[in-house]
XYZ file of C-alpha atoms in Angstrom:
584
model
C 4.666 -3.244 -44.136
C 5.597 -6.636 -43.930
C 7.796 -7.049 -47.167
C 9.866 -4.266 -44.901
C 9.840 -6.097 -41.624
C 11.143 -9.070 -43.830
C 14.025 -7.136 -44.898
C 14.792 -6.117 -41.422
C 14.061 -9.197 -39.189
C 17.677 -10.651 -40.894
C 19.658 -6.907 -40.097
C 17.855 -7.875 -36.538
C 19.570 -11.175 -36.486
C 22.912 -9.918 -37.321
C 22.985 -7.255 -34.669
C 21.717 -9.483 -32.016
C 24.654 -12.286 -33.136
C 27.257 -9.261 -33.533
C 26.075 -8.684 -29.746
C 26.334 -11.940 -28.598
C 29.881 -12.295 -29.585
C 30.928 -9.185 -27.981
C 29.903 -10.483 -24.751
C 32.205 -10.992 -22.225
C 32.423 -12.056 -18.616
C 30.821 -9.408 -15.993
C 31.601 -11.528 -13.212
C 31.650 -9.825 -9.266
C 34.145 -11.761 -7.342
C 32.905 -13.901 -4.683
C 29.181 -13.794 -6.375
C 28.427 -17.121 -8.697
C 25.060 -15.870 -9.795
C 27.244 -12.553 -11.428
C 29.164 -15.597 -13.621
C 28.534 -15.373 -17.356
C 26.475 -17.830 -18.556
C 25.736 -18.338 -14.490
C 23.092 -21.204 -13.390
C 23.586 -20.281 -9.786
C 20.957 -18.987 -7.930
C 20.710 -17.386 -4.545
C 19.656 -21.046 -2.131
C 16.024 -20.388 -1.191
C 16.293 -21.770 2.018
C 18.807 -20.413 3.418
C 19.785 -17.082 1.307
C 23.785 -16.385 2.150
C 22.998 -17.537 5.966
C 24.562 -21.110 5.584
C 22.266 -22.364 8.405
C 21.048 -26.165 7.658
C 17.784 -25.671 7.597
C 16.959 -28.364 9.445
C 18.212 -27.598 12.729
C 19.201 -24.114 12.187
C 22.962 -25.147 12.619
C 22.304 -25.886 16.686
C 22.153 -29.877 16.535
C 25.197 -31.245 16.273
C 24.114 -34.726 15.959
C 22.139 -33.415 12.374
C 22.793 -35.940 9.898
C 22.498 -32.801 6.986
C 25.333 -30.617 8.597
C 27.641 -33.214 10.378
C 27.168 -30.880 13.341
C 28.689 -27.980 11.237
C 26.885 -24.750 9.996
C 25.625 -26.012 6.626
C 22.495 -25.758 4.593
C 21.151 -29.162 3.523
C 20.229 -27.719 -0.061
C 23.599 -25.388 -0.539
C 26.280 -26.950 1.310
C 26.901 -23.897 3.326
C 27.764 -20.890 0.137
C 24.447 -19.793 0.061
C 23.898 -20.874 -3.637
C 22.372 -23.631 -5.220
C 22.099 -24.472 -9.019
C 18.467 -23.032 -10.508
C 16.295 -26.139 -10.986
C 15.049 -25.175 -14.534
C 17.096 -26.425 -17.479
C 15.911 -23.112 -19.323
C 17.911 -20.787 -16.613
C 20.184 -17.949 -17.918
C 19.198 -18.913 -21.856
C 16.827 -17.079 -24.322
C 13.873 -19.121 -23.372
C 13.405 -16.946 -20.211
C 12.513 -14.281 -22.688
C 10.007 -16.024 -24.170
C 6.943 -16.046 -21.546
C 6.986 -12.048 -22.645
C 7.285 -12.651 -26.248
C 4.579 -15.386 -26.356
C 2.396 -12.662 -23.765
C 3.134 -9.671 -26.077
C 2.759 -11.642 -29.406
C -0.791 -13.117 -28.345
C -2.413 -9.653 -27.163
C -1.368 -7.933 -30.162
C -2.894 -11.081 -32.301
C -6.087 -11.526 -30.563
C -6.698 -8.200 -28.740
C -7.128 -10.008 -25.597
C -4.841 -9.143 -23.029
C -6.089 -11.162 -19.968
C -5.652 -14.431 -21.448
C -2.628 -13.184 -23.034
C -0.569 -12.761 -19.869
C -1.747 -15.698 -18.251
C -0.678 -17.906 -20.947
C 2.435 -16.292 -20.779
C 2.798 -16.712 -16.664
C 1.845 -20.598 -17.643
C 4.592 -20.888 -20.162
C 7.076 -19.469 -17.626
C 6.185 -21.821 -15.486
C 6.403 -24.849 -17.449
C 9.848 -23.999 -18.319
C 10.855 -23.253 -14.770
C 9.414 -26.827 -13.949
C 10.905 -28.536 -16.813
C 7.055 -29.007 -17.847
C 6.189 -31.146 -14.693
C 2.355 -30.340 -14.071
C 2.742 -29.979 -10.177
C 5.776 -27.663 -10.514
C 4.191 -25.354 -12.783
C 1.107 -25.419 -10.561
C 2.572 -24.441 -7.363
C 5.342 -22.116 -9.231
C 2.528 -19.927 -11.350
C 0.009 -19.451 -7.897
C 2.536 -19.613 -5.428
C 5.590 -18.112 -6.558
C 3.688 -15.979 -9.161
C -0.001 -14.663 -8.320
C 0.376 -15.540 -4.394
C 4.143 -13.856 -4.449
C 3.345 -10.584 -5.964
C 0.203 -9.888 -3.996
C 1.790 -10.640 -0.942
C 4.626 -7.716 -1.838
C 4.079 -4.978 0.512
C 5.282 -2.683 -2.750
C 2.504 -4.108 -4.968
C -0.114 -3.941 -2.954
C 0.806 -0.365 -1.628
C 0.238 0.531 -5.473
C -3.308 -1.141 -5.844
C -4.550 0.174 -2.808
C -3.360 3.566 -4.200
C -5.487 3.177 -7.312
C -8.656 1.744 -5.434
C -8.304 5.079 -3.358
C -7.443 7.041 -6.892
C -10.921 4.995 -8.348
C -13.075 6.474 -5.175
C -12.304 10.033 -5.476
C -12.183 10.069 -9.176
C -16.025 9.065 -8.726
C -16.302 11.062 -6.129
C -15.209 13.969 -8.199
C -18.004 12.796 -10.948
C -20.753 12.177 -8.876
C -20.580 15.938 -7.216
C -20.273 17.222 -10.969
C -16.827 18.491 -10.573
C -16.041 16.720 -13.908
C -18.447 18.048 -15.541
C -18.109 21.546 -13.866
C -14.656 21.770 -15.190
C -15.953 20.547 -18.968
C -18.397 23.315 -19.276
C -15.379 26.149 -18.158
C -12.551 24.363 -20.202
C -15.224 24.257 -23.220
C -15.110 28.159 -22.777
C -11.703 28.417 -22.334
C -10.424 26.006 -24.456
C -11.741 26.848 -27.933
C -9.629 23.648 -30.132
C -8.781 19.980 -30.371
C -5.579 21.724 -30.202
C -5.778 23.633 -27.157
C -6.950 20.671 -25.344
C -4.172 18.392 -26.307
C -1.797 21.310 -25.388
C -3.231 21.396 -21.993
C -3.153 17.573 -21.513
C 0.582 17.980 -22.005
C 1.035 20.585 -19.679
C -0.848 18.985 -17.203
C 0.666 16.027 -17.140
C 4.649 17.601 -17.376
C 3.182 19.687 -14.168
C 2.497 16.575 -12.634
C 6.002 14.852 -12.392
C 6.121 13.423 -9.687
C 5.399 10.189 -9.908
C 4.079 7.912 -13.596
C 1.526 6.263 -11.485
C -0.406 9.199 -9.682
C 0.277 11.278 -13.335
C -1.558 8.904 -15.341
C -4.628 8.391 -13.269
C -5.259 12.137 -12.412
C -4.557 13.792 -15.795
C -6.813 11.147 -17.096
C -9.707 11.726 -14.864
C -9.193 15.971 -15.056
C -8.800 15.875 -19.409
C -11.296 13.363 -19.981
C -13.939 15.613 -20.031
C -11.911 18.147 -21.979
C -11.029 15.967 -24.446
C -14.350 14.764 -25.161
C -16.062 18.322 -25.509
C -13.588 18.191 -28.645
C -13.892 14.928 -29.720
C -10.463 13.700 -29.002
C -10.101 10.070 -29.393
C -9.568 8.460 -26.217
C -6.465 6.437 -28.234
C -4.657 9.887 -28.471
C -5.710 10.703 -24.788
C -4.264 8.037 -23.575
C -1.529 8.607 -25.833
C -0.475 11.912 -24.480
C -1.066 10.222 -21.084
C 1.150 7.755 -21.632
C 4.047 10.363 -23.512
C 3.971 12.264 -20.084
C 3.923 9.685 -17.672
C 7.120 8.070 -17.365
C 8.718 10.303 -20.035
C 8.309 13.597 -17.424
C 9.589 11.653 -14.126
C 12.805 9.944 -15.818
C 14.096 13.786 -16.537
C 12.833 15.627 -13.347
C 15.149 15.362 -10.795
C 12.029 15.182 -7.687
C 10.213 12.491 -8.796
C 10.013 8.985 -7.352
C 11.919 7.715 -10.777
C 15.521 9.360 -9.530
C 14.557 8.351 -6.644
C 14.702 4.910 -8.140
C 17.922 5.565 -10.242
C 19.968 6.988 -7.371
C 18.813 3.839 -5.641
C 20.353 1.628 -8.328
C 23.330 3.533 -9.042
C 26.759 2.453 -6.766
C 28.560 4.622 -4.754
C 25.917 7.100 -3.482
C 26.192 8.938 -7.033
C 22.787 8.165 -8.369
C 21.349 11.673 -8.172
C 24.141 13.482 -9.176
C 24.573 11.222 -12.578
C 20.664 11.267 -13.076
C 21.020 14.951 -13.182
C 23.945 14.970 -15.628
C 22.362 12.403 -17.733
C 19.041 14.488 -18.451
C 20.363 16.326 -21.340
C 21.461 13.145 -23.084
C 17.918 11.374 -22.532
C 16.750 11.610 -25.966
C 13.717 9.750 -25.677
C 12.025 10.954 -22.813
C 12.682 14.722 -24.259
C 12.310 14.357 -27.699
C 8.784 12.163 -26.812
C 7.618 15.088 -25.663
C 8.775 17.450 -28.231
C 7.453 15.235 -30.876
C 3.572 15.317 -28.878
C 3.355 18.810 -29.049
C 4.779 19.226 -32.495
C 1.974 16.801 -33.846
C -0.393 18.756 -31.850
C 0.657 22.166 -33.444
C 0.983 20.674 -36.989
C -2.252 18.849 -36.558
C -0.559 15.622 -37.857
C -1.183 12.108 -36.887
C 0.076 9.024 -38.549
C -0.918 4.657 -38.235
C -3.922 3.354 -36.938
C -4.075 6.655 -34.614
C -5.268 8.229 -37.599
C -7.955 5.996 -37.578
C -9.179 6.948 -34.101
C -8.659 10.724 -34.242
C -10.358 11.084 -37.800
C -13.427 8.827 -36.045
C -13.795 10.990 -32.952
C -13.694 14.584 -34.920
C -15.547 13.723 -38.104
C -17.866 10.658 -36.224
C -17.766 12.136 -32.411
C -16.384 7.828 -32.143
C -14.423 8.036 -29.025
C -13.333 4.931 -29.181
C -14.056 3.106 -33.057
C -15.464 0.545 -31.823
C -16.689 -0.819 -28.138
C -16.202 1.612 -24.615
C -14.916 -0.792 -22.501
C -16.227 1.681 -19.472
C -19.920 2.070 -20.256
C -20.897 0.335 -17.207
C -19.274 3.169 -15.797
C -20.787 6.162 -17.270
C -22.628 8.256 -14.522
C -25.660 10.385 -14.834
C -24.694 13.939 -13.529
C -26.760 17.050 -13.945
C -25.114 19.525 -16.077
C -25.530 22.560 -13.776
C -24.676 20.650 -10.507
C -20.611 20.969 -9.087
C -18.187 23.754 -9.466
C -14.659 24.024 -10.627
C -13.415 24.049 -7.498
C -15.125 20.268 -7.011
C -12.617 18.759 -9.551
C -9.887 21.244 -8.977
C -9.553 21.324 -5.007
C -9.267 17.913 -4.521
C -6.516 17.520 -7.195
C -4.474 20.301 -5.780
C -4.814 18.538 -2.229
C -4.192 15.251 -3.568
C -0.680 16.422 -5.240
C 0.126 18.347 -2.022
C -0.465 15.017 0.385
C 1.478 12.931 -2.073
C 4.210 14.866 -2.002
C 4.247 15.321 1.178
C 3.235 11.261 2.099
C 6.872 10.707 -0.685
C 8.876 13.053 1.789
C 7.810 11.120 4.843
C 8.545 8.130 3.647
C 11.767 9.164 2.561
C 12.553 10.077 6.723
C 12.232 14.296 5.881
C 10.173 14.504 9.196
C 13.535 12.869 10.877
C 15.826 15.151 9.838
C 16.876 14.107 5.815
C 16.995 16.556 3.581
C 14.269 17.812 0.753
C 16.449 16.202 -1.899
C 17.653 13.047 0.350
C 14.112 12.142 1.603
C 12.950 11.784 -2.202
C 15.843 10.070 -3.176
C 15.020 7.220 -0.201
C 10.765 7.570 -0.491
C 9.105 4.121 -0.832
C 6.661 5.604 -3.583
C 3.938 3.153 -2.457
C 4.170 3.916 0.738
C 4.523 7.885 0.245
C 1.442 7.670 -2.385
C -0.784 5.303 -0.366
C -0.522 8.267 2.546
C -0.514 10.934 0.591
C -3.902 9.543 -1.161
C -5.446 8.562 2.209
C -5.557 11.921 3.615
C -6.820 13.163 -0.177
C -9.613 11.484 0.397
C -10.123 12.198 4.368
C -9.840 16.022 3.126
C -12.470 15.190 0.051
C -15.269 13.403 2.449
C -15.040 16.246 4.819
C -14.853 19.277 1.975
C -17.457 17.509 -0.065
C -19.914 17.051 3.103
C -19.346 20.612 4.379
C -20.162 22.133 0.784
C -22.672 19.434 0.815
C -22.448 18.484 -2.464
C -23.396 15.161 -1.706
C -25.286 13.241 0.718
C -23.407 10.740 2.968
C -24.898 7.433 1.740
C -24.129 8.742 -1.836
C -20.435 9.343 -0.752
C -20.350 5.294 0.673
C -21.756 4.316 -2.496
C -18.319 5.892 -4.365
C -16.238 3.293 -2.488
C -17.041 0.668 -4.509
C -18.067 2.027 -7.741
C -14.242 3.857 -7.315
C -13.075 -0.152 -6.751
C -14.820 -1.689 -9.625
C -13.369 1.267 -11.520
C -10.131 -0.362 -11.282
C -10.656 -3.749 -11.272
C -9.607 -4.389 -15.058
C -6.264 -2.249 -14.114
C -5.547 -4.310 -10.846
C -6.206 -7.440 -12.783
C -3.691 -6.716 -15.769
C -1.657 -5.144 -12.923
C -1.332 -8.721 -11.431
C -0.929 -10.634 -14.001
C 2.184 -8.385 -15.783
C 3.523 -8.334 -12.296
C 3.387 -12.532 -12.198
C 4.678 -12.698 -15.942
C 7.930 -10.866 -14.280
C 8.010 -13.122 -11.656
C 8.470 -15.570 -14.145
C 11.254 -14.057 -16.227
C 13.187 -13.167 -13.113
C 12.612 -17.158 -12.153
C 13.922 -17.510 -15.471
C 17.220 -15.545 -15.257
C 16.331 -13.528 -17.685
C 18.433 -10.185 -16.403
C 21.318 -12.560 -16.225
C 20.957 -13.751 -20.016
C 20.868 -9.941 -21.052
C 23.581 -8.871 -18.668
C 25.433 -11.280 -20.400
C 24.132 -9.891 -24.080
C 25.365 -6.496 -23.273
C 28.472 -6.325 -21.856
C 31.155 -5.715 -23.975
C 34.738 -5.160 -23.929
C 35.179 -4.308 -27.625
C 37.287 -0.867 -27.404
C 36.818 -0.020 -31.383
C 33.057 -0.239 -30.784
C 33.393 1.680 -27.721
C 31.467 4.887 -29.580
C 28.646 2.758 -30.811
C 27.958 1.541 -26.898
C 25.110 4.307 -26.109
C 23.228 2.990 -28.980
C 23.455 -0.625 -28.215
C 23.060 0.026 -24.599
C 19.576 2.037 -26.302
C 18.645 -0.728 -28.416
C 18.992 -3.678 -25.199
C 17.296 -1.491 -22.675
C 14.133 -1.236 -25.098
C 13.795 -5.034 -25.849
C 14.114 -6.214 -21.950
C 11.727 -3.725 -20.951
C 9.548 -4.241 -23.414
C 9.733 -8.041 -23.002
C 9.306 -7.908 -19.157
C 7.517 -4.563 -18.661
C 9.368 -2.999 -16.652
C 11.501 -0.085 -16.743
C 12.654 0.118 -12.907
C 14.022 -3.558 -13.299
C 15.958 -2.606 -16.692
C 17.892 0.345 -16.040
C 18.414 -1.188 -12.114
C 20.360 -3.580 -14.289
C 22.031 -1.867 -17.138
C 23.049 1.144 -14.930
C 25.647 -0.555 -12.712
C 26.785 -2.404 -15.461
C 27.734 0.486 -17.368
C 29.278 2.082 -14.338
C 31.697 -1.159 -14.314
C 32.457 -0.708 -18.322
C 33.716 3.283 -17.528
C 35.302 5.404 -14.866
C 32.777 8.004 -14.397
C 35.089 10.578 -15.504
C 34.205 9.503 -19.184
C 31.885 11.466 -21.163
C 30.642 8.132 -22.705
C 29.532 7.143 -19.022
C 27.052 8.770 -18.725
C 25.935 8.679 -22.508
C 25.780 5.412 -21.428
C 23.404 5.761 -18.395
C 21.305 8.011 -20.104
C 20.529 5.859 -22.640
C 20.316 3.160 -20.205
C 17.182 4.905 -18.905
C 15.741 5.948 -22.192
C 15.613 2.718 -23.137
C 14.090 1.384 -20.211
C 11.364 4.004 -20.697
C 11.187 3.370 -24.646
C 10.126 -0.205 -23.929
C 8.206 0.505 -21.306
C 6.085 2.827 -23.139
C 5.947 0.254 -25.770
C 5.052 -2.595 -23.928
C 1.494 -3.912 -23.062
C 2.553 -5.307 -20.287
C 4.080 -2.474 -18.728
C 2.014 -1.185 -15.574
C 2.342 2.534 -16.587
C 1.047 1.211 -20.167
C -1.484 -0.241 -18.337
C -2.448 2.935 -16.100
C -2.594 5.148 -18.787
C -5.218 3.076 -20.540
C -7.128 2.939 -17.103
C -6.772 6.903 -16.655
C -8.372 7.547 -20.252
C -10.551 4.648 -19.502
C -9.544 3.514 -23.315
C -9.357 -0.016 -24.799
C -5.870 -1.530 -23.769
C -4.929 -2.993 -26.199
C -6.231 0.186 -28.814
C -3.744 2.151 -26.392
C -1.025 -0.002 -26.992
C -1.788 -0.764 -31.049
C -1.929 3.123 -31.814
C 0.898 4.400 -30.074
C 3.662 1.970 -30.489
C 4.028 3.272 -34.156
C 5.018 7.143 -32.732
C 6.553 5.614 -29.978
C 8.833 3.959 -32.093
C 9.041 7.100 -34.297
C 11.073 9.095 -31.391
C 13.181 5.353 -30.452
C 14.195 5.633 -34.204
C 15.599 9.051 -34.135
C 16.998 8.537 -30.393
C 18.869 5.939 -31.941
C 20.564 8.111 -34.068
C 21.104 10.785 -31.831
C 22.768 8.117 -29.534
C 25.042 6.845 -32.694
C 25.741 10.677 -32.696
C 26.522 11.517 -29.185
C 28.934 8.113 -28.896
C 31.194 9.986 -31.504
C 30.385 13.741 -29.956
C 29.241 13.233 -26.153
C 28.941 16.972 -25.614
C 25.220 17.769 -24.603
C 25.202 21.453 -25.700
C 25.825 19.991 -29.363
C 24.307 16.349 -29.388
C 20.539 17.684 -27.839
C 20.085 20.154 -30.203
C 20.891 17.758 -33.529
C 18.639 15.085 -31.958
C 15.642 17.947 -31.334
C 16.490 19.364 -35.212
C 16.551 15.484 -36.683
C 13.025 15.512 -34.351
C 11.517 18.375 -36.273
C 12.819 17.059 -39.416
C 11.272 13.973 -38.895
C 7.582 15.328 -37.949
C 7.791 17.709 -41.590
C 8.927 14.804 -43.634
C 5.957 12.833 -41.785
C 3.602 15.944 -42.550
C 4.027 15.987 -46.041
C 3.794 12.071 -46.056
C 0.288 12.116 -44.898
C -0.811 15.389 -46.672
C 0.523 13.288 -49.694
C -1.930 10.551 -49.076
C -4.950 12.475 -48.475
């Protein structure tokens, strides 16, 4: 394994330089922080006002503005340079690396990130000890738990924690194990309906994640399914699902990014050419059919069937393991509440999205604040689960109190990650880093023009997996593309498909990516076993979506480029097959 990586680290190098040199300038007029090789940043004092913040622009005896309308720290454009040396240059990518490179070396992901924040800010300081102080807790920690957003999303887990034990303590968990163990008769079956559940549940990566992990858990462990491969499939139809249904909160997000009100309409167009997220899932329930698995997955899942190991090693969640009598809860304990919870979230995304005030079904998803929608939506879930749970009285009232903070320490280890991987982007973005890879990608190189899906493929996985983050990657690629071609061009939207493929790719690769994060919290799984086992099928289907993107740049015609990328797919899962039947 590593004589290869040596032989491709310099192919690596010579891409990224090859890159590099096709760069040209992306600039906006009138914008210095849209510059190439920009060190302008937007003045934090004043924004674009051009109001001396001193007297606001009314004195005119102000020694800073001369008794005209300037900021003291701009001079009136509403831009200042960034005070970091390390602004707009690779070192802004390397809080990330250093993040990514510890947790996969130690297997400790807490002090991982935080290390990472603190490099960030020591190079956004210029390594002076107060700076990096006040930068990491202020503009970091402080900053991202102040964002209405962010804490919209971990007040929606805490609620998702409650009724999840909620649903275990009235033995609707364990009702539904003892029906699907009659109904579902294999390790296959159960995998198969982990992947339906979670395509079902498209909506949003967040609420998917948490409630097909708390409804298969149960499955999945009558039939010894590791909870690496849980969380696997978890993960695979998560953010994979929402980036290729048009109602979810994720084209919500891309018709938000995209320019000129279009964003729907090219999300829509761009599904058949988002190999990833649609060969991810083809390549899930292919291994699940074939009964194939590959890397240290293999590990796990030949553990948990011949062993009945869950987990090879440690279960990070045995605090949390509940004592439920087998014959107490029904079906309907587990499945009511999900049904109701999907329904309010829905209809909490719709609200927020102004439906109520007239917007259409389509429009009001396309504007939802998914925090907002989902903290609603997950409110009255648990309202409606209090009151059913009381009237069937399943449980008594003090026992229903006590689920409010069990549910919260629940999620304490996924809030905490949460935090820090939303800090560690704080950083980057401190850093410029979206400018330095703007700058990487654009290219005016007309010869290479049919080679531009894959590239825009292969830059859209390493920022998200560097920053975690898949909203803040294609929100950035996307409207650079749509500057590089009229939107009459087939390539186009090649183009912005692969922009969002690649965003998800690295997102589903990353440790540091929140969804990565929830998906280990939803199969209540080791992190960083989640993250060790999957990346090597994850980068299985980025290999052959590669391909298929070097394929569609010379043929950009869906009805012939999706089905060569599904066949290379299936190819690629035989030729795996008779790999590891070879071994054995």
């Amino acid at each position: 394994m590593r004589h290869h990586l040596r032989r491709l680290l310099p192919l690596l190098a010579l891409v990224l330089v090859l890159c590099a040199a096709m760069a040209v300038p992306a600039a906006a007029a009138g914008d210095p922080t849209e510059e190439p090789g920009t060190k302008m940043i937007e003045c934090p004092d004043c924004g674009t006002s051009g109001a001396c913040m001193e007297c606001y622009g009314l004195d005119p005896e102000c020694e800073s503005c001369g008794g005209e309308n300037v900021c003291a720290t701009c001079g009136g454009t509403g831009y200042m340079k960034s005070p970091s040396r390390f602004y707009n240059t690779f070192w802004a990518l390397v809080p990330p690396i250093i993040a990514i490179a510890l947790a996969l070396i130690t297997k400790e992901v807490y002090s991982s990130l935080f290390i990472g924040i603190l490099a960030g800010g020591l190079l956004y300081s210029n390594f002076s000890f107060e700076g990096t102080v006040l930068h990491v807790f202020e503009d970091g920690i402080i900053s991202v738990l102040s964002d209405s957003y962010n804490v919209g999303i971990l007040a929606f887990l805490v609620i998702l924690g409650i009724m999840v034990c909620l649903m275990n303590k009235a033995g609707g968990s364990a009702a539904f194990g003892r029906w699907a163990q009659q109904h579902i008769k294999s390790r296959v079956g159960a995998q198969l309906a982990t992947i339906i559940l979670g395509v079902l549940i498209f909506i949003d990566d967040y609420f998917n994640c948490l409630t097909v992990g708390s409804v298969m858990r149960p499955v999945a462990d009558k039939h010894r399914i590791s909870r690496a491969k849980l969380s696997y499939i978890i993960d695979a139809t998560a953010a994979p699902v929402c980036i290729i249904a048009p109602i979810s909160s994720w084209a919500a997000a891309v018709a938000a990014f995209a320019e000129d009100g279009q964003g729907l309409n090219l999300f829509i167009r761009a599904i058949p050419f988002n190999y990833y997220a649609i060969l991810t899932i083809i390549m899930m329930v292919g291994m699940a059919l074939m009964k194939t698995e590959f890397g240290p997955m293999k590990k796990f899942e030949d553990n948990a069937r011949d062993k009945g190991d869950l987990f090879s090693g440690p279960n990070p969640y045995a605090t949390m393991d509940e004592d439920v009598e087998e014959d107490k809860g029904r079906v309907l304990d587990l499945v009511l509440p999900i049904i109701v919870l999907v329904f309010c979230c829905v209809i909490g995304m719709i609200y927020s999205g102004g439906f109520f005030s007239g917007a259409s079904f389509v429009d009001a998803f396309s504007n939802s604040d998914a925090s907002v929608g989902l903290l609603l939506g997950s409110a009255f879930a648990l309202a409606f689960v209090f009151a059913y749970y009381m009237i069937r009285r399943a449980m008594s009232f003090r026992d229903m109190m006590n689920c409010i903070p069990e549910g919260f320490k629940s999620m304490v280890s996924a809030i905490l990650i949460l935090t820090f991987a939303w800090s560690l982007k704080a950083m980057t973005d401190s850093l410029g880093a979206k400018y330095f890879v703007r700058d990487f990608v654009w290219s005016s190189a007309t010869g290479l023009q049919v080679l531009l899906p894959a590239l825009v493929f292969v830059i859209g996985c390493l920022l998200a997996f560097a920053t975690g983050t898949s909203w803040g990657t294609f929100g950035m690629l996307i409207p650079i593309v749509q500057n590089v071609f009229p939107m009459d061009n087939p390539l186009a939207i090649v183009c912005i498909s692969a922009c969002m493929a690649g965003a998800v790719c690295g997102d589903h690769c990353s440790p540091i990516s929140d969804t990565t994060i929830m998906a280990s919290a939803g199969a209540q799984c080791d992190h960083v076993n989640h993250v060790s086992t999957q990346l090597p099928y994850a980068i299985t289907a980025a290999a052959v979506s590669l391909v298929s993107y070097i394929f569609a740049g010379f043929v950009p015609n869906a009805f012939i480029a999706l089905p060569v990328s599904i066949v290379l797919m299936l190819g690629t899962l035989l030729v795996i097959r008779k790999l590891t039947a070879r071994k054995l």
